[in-house]
Short mmCIF file of C-alpha atoms in Angstrom, two decimals:
data_model
loop_
_atom_site.label_atom_id
_atom_site.label_comp_id
_atom_site.label_asym_id
_atom_site.label_seq_id
_atom_site.Cartn_x
_atom_site.Cartn_y
_atom_site.Cartn_z
CA MET B 1 16.17 -11.69 -3.78
CA SER B 2 20.12 -9.91 -5.33
CA ILE B 3 19.85 -6.43 -6.36
CA GLY B 4 22.97 -4.10 -6.75
CA ARG B 5 23.15 -1.15 -4.83
CA VAL B 6 23.06 0.93 -7.44
CA ALA B 7 20.68 3.50 -6.98
CA ILE B 8 17.09 2.09 -7.94
CA GLN B 9 14.10 4.07 -6.58
CA THR B 10 12.31 1.99 -3.89
CA VAL B 11 9.52 2.68 -2.90
CA SER B 12 8.42 1.95 1.25
CA LEU B 13 4.79 1.26 2.40
CA SER B 14 4.64 1.11 6.33
CA PHE B 15 1.38 -0.22 8.39
CA PHE B 16 1.16 1.09 12.29
CA ARG B 17 -1.61 -0.47 14.62
CA PHE B 18 -2.89 1.23 17.76
CA PRO B 19 -5.00 -0.35 19.71
CA SER B 20 -5.27 1.98 23.02
CA ALA B 21 -7.78 4.42 23.04
CA TYR B 22 -5.33 7.55 22.92
CA GLY B 23 -2.85 5.44 20.16
CA ARG B 24 -6.23 6.12 18.26
CA LEU B 25 -6.39 9.75 19.16
CA TRP B 26 -3.25 10.76 18.36
CA ALA B 27 -2.91 8.37 15.04
CA PHE B 28 -5.98 10.29 13.31
CA ALA B 29 -4.42 13.45 14.00
CA GLN B 30 -1.35 12.70 12.98
CA MET B 31 -3.51 12.45 9.53
CA GLY B 32 -3.01 16.66 9.62
CA LEU B 33 -0.11 17.07 11.81
CA ALA B 34 1.90 14.97 10.01
CA ARG B 35 2.36 16.72 6.60
CA ARG B 36 4.12 19.47 7.83
CA PRO B 37 7.75 17.55 9.22
CA MET B 38 6.82 14.49 5.76
CA LYS B 39 7.70 18.04 3.46
CA ARG B 40 10.30 18.22 5.54
CA ILE B 41 12.13 15.05 5.44
CA ARG B 42 14.60 15.11 2.70
CA ASP B 43 15.24 12.43 0.05
CA LEU B 44 11.23 12.58 0.42
CA GLN B 45 9.95 12.47 -3.58
CA PHE B 46 6.80 11.44 -2.93
CA TRP B 47 4.22 10.75 0.29
CA LYS B 48 0.75 10.01 1.02
CA LEU B 49 -0.58 9.18 5.17
CA PHE B 50 -3.73 6.58 4.98
CA GLY B 51 -6.12 5.06 7.37
CA SER B 52 -7.57 1.86 6.52
CA GLY B 53 -10.99 0.04 6.24
CA THR B 54 -11.99 -2.25 8.73
CA GLY B 55 -10.95 -6.00 8.53
CA GLU B 56 -8.90 -6.33 6.01
CA GLY B 57 -9.96 -2.49 5.31
CA PHE B 58 -11.93 -3.78 2.70
CA THR B 59 -14.86 -1.40 3.56
CA PRO B 60 -16.28 2.00 3.94
CA VAL B 61 -16.48 1.65 7.55
CA PRO B 62 -12.89 3.29 9.11
CA ASN B 63 -10.79 1.25 11.13
CA THR B 64 -9.57 3.56 13.68
CA GLU B 65 -6.65 1.05 14.96
CA VAL B 66 -4.32 1.03 11.59
CA TYR B 67 -3.01 3.40 9.83
CA ALA B 68 0.04 3.73 6.86
CA ILE B 69 2.83 6.03 5.21
CA LEU B 70 3.70 5.43 1.81
CA ALA B 71 6.91 6.70 0.56
CA VAL B 72 9.08 7.77 -2.49
CA TRP B 73 13.26 8.08 -1.96
CA PRO B 74 15.99 7.71 -5.39
CA SER B 75 17.82 4.40 -3.68
CA PHE B 76 16.97 1.28 -1.56
CA ASP B 77 20.14 2.81 1.26
CA ILE B 78 18.90 6.34 1.25
CA ALA B 79 15.16 4.79 2.16
CA LYS B 80 16.56 2.22 4.88
CA SER B 81 18.08 5.45 6.67
CA ARG B 82 15.83 8.31 6.63
CA LEU B 83 13.18 5.57 7.77
CA GLU B 84 15.35 4.51 10.89
CA ASP B 85 16.51 7.63 11.87
CA GLU B 86 13.56 10.23 11.08
CA GLY B 87 11.69 12.09 14.13
CA LEU B 88 7.92 10.78 12.32
CA PHE B 89 8.86 7.94 11.89
CA ASN B 90 10.30 6.89 15.20
CA ARG B 91 6.90 8.55 16.73
CA TYR B 92 4.79 6.25 15.05
CA ARG B 93 6.78 3.41 15.99
CA ASN B 94 7.49 4.67 19.14
CA LYS B 95 3.62 5.09 19.72
CA CYS B 96 2.17 2.41 18.04
CA ALA B 97 1.70 -1.90 19.65
CA GLU B 98 2.94 -2.70 15.99
CA HIS B 99 4.80 -1.57 12.74
CA TRP B 100 5.64 -3.77 9.42
CA THR B 101 7.34 -1.87 6.72
CA VAL B 102 7.87 -3.52 3.39
CA PHE B 103 10.05 -1.94 0.13
CA LEU B 104 9.27 -2.04 -3.41
CA GLN B 105 11.12 -1.73 -6.49
CA THR B 106 8.51 -0.69 -9.27
CA SER B 107 8.41 -3.26 -12.52
CA SER B 108 5.47 -1.30 -13.85
CA VAL B 109 2.80 0.96 -13.82
CA ARG B 110 0.17 2.85 -15.44
CA GLY B 111 -2.14 5.29 -14.76
CA ARG B 112 -1.59 8.99 -12.42
CA TRP B 113 -2.38 9.66 -8.59
CA SER B 114 -2.11 12.89 -7.83
CA ASP B 115 -1.86 14.40 -11.51
CA ALA B 116 1.73 12.82 -10.76
CA ASN B 117 3.35 9.12 -11.64
CA PRO B 118 5.56 9.00 -8.20
CA PHE B 119 7.01 5.44 -9.37
CA GLU B 120 9.49 4.69 -11.84
CA PRO B 121 10.21 1.76 -13.24
CA GLY B 122 13.27 -0.09 -13.16
CA THR B 123 15.35 -2.56 -13.26
CA ALA B 124 13.12 -4.69 -11.32
CA THR B 125 12.02 -8.69 -11.85
CA ASP B 126 8.63 -10.63 -11.77
CA ASP B 127 10.72 -13.36 -9.80
CA GLY B 128 8.46 -13.09 -6.61
CA PRO B 129 7.10 -12.13 -4.23
CA ILE B 130 5.21 -9.70 -6.25
CA ALA B 131 3.39 -6.55 -4.76
CA ALA B 132 0.14 -4.83 -6.36
CA LEU B 133 -1.55 -2.03 -6.70
CA THR B 134 -3.98 -0.05 -7.15
CA ARG B 135 -5.16 3.57 -5.89
CA ALA B 136 -8.13 5.11 -7.52
CA THR B 137 -10.15 8.38 -6.96
CA ILE B 138 -13.91 7.47 -7.08
CA LYS B 139 -16.55 9.84 -8.65
CA PRO B 140 -19.22 10.70 -5.68
CA SER B 141 -22.02 10.03 -8.17
CA VAL B 142 -21.08 5.59 -8.15
CA ALA B 143 -19.87 5.22 -5.05
CA LEU B 144 -22.13 3.36 -3.72
CA GLN B 145 -22.35 0.73 -7.27
CA PHE B 146 -19.06 0.71 -6.06
CA TRP B 147 -19.52 -0.28 -2.65
CA LYS B 148 -21.67 -2.33 -2.84
CA ARG B 149 -19.40 -4.79 -4.80
CA VAL B 150 -16.09 -4.30 -2.82
CA PRO B 151 -17.14 -6.62 -0.14
CA ALA B 152 -17.81 -9.48 -2.86
CA ILE B 153 -14.11 -8.53 -3.77
CA SER B 154 -12.77 -9.49 -0.13
CA THR B 155 -13.89 -12.27 0.65
CA VAL B 156 -12.56 -13.69 -3.03
CA ILE B 157 -9.48 -12.31 -1.62
CA GLY B 158 -9.73 -13.30 1.62
CA SER B 159 -9.89 -16.76 0.93
CA ASP B 160 -7.58 -17.64 -2.14
CA SER B 161 -5.19 -19.40 -0.07
CA SER B 162 -2.21 -17.96 -2.73
CA VAL B 163 -2.09 -13.91 -1.57
CA LEU B 164 0.30 -13.57 1.07
CA PHE B 165 -0.65 -10.25 2.74
CA LYS B 166 -3.56 -7.91 1.24
CA ILE B 167 -4.69 -4.55 2.87
CA GLY B 168 -7.25 -1.55 1.45
CA VAL B 169 -6.16 1.81 2.51
CA GLY B 170 -7.41 5.27 1.26
CA GLU B 171 -6.69 9.07 2.18
CA VAL B 172 -9.83 10.02 1.66
CA PRO B 173 -12.74 7.68 3.22
CA TRP B 174 -14.79 5.86 1.02
CA PHE B 175 -13.27 8.13 -2.26
CA HIS B 176 -9.81 7.95 -2.39
CA GLN B 177 -9.51 4.25 -2.20
CA VAL B 178 -5.78 2.18 -2.59
CA THR B 179 -6.02 -1.37 -2.18
CA PHE B 180 -2.25 -3.50 -1.89
CA SER B 181 -1.49 -7.23 -2.11
CA ILE B 182 1.36 -9.21 -2.36
CA TRP B 183 1.40 -12.95 -3.82
CA PRO B 184 4.09 -15.22 -4.48
CA ASP B 185 4.81 -15.06 -8.28
CA LEU B 186 3.17 -13.42 -11.49
CA THR B 187 0.90 -16.44 -12.01
CA SER B 188 -1.37 -16.36 -9.35
CA MET B 189 -1.47 -12.87 -9.16
CA SER B 190 -2.86 -13.07 -13.17
CA HIS B 191 -4.70 -15.72 -11.80
CA PHE B 192 -6.64 -14.04 -9.59
CA ALA B 193 -7.00 -10.38 -11.85
CA ARG B 194 -8.83 -12.25 -14.21
CA LYS B 195 -10.92 -14.95 -13.36
CA ASP B 196 -14.71 -14.45 -13.65
CA GLY B 197 -16.06 -13.63 -10.55
CA PRO B 198 -17.02 -10.51 -8.18
CA HIS B 199 -12.79 -8.61 -8.77
CA ALA B 200 -13.60 -8.99 -12.31
CA ARG B 201 -16.60 -8.27 -12.95
CA ALA B 202 -16.02 -5.04 -10.40
CA ILE B 203 -13.45 -4.52 -12.77
CA LYS B 204 -15.75 -4.35 -16.13
CA ALA B 205 -18.05 -1.96 -14.16
CA VAL B 206 -15.83 0.44 -13.82
CA ARG B 207 -14.06 0.07 -17.08
CA ALA B 208 -17.64 0.43 -18.73
CA GLY B 209 -19.36 3.18 -16.20
CA ASP B 210 -16.15 5.34 -15.60
CA TRP B 211 -16.52 5.35 -12.33
CA PHE B 212 -12.98 6.75 -11.37
CA SER B 213 -11.79 10.37 -12.21
CA GLU B 214 -8.01 9.18 -11.85
CA GLU B 215 -6.38 6.18 -11.12
CA LEU B 216 -3.07 4.09 -11.30
CA TYR B 217 -2.39 0.73 -11.65
CA ALA B 218 1.44 -0.08 -10.03
CA ARG B 219 3.62 -3.55 -9.42
CA PHE B 220 5.96 -4.09 -7.21
CA ALA B 221 9.30 -6.28 -6.65
CA VAL B 222 9.47 -6.53 -3.16
CA ARG B 223 13.11 -6.15 -1.62
CA GLU B 224 12.96 -6.36 1.74
CA ALA B 225 9.97 -6.29 4.85
CA VAL B 226 10.78 -6.02 8.35
CA GLY B 227 9.06 -5.38 12.07
CA SER B 228 5.25 -7.80 12.49
CA TRP B 229 2.16 -8.23 11.01
CA GLN B 230 -0.47 -9.24 12.93
CA GLY B 231 2.36 -11.23 15.12
CA LYS B 232 4.71 -11.70 12.52
CA ASN B 233 6.34 -11.16 9.20
CA PRO B 234 3.91 -11.72 6.70
CA LEU B 235 6.73 -12.67 3.82
CA ALA B 236 8.65 -14.76 6.39
CA ALA B 237 7.28 -18.18 5.26
CA PHE B 238 7.37 -17.34 1.43
CA LYS B 239 9.72 -20.27 0.00
CA PRO B 240 10.37 -19.27 -3.83
CA GLU B 241 10.15 -22.07 -6.60
CA GLU B 242 13.86 -23.88 -6.59
CA GLY B 243 15.97 -21.82 -9.44
CA GLY B 244 14.75 -18.70 -8.42
CA PRO B 245 15.85 -16.18 -6.83
#
């Protein structure tokens, strides 16, 4: 995928795995301690620290092994530079057993996150691979109904051979949830979202029951991915169709 060297807002999403007891304790503590150094990072426009759920993250049971950091930067070059040079990101990489970062550029977005819209759509295309991010604040009164539906959705997305990567993370366990997935193209992503099944029925229930007090949906073009996850780069095997980017 070729995108010119112009100042286009770039989103980085970094995942870290901490299998040791010490690493897990350190990473858990950073959910509070890392907030101040994050605020001091130059050029950082928006950021969030995430924990995850067990399995691939789509469960209400916390996974103390996997954490993530989302960051929004004014350009791709600045994003690369800050992630390489900033002490906080270096500490995460030095203490984890495995890390993977994907760099994204927004193609479309709707909704709000912490009463703001942090993502600016640019010139990114939907040629593929395509990333989708959903973020929702779940109303406490319907949290149980929401989580009853999630295992079925997780099973469906986990068995979909088209998805290149998927994970569920969250800012606050059970109530502030984020799903992130990467697909080879817009067609495969749209097919999963719209076909009848647990996911489509959950979306209808959300709309009918007004389950979320705030939500955001964003689609991105994947600019680059570095590092490894479960021993490999999840996008290494991606092959665009003939005539693609």
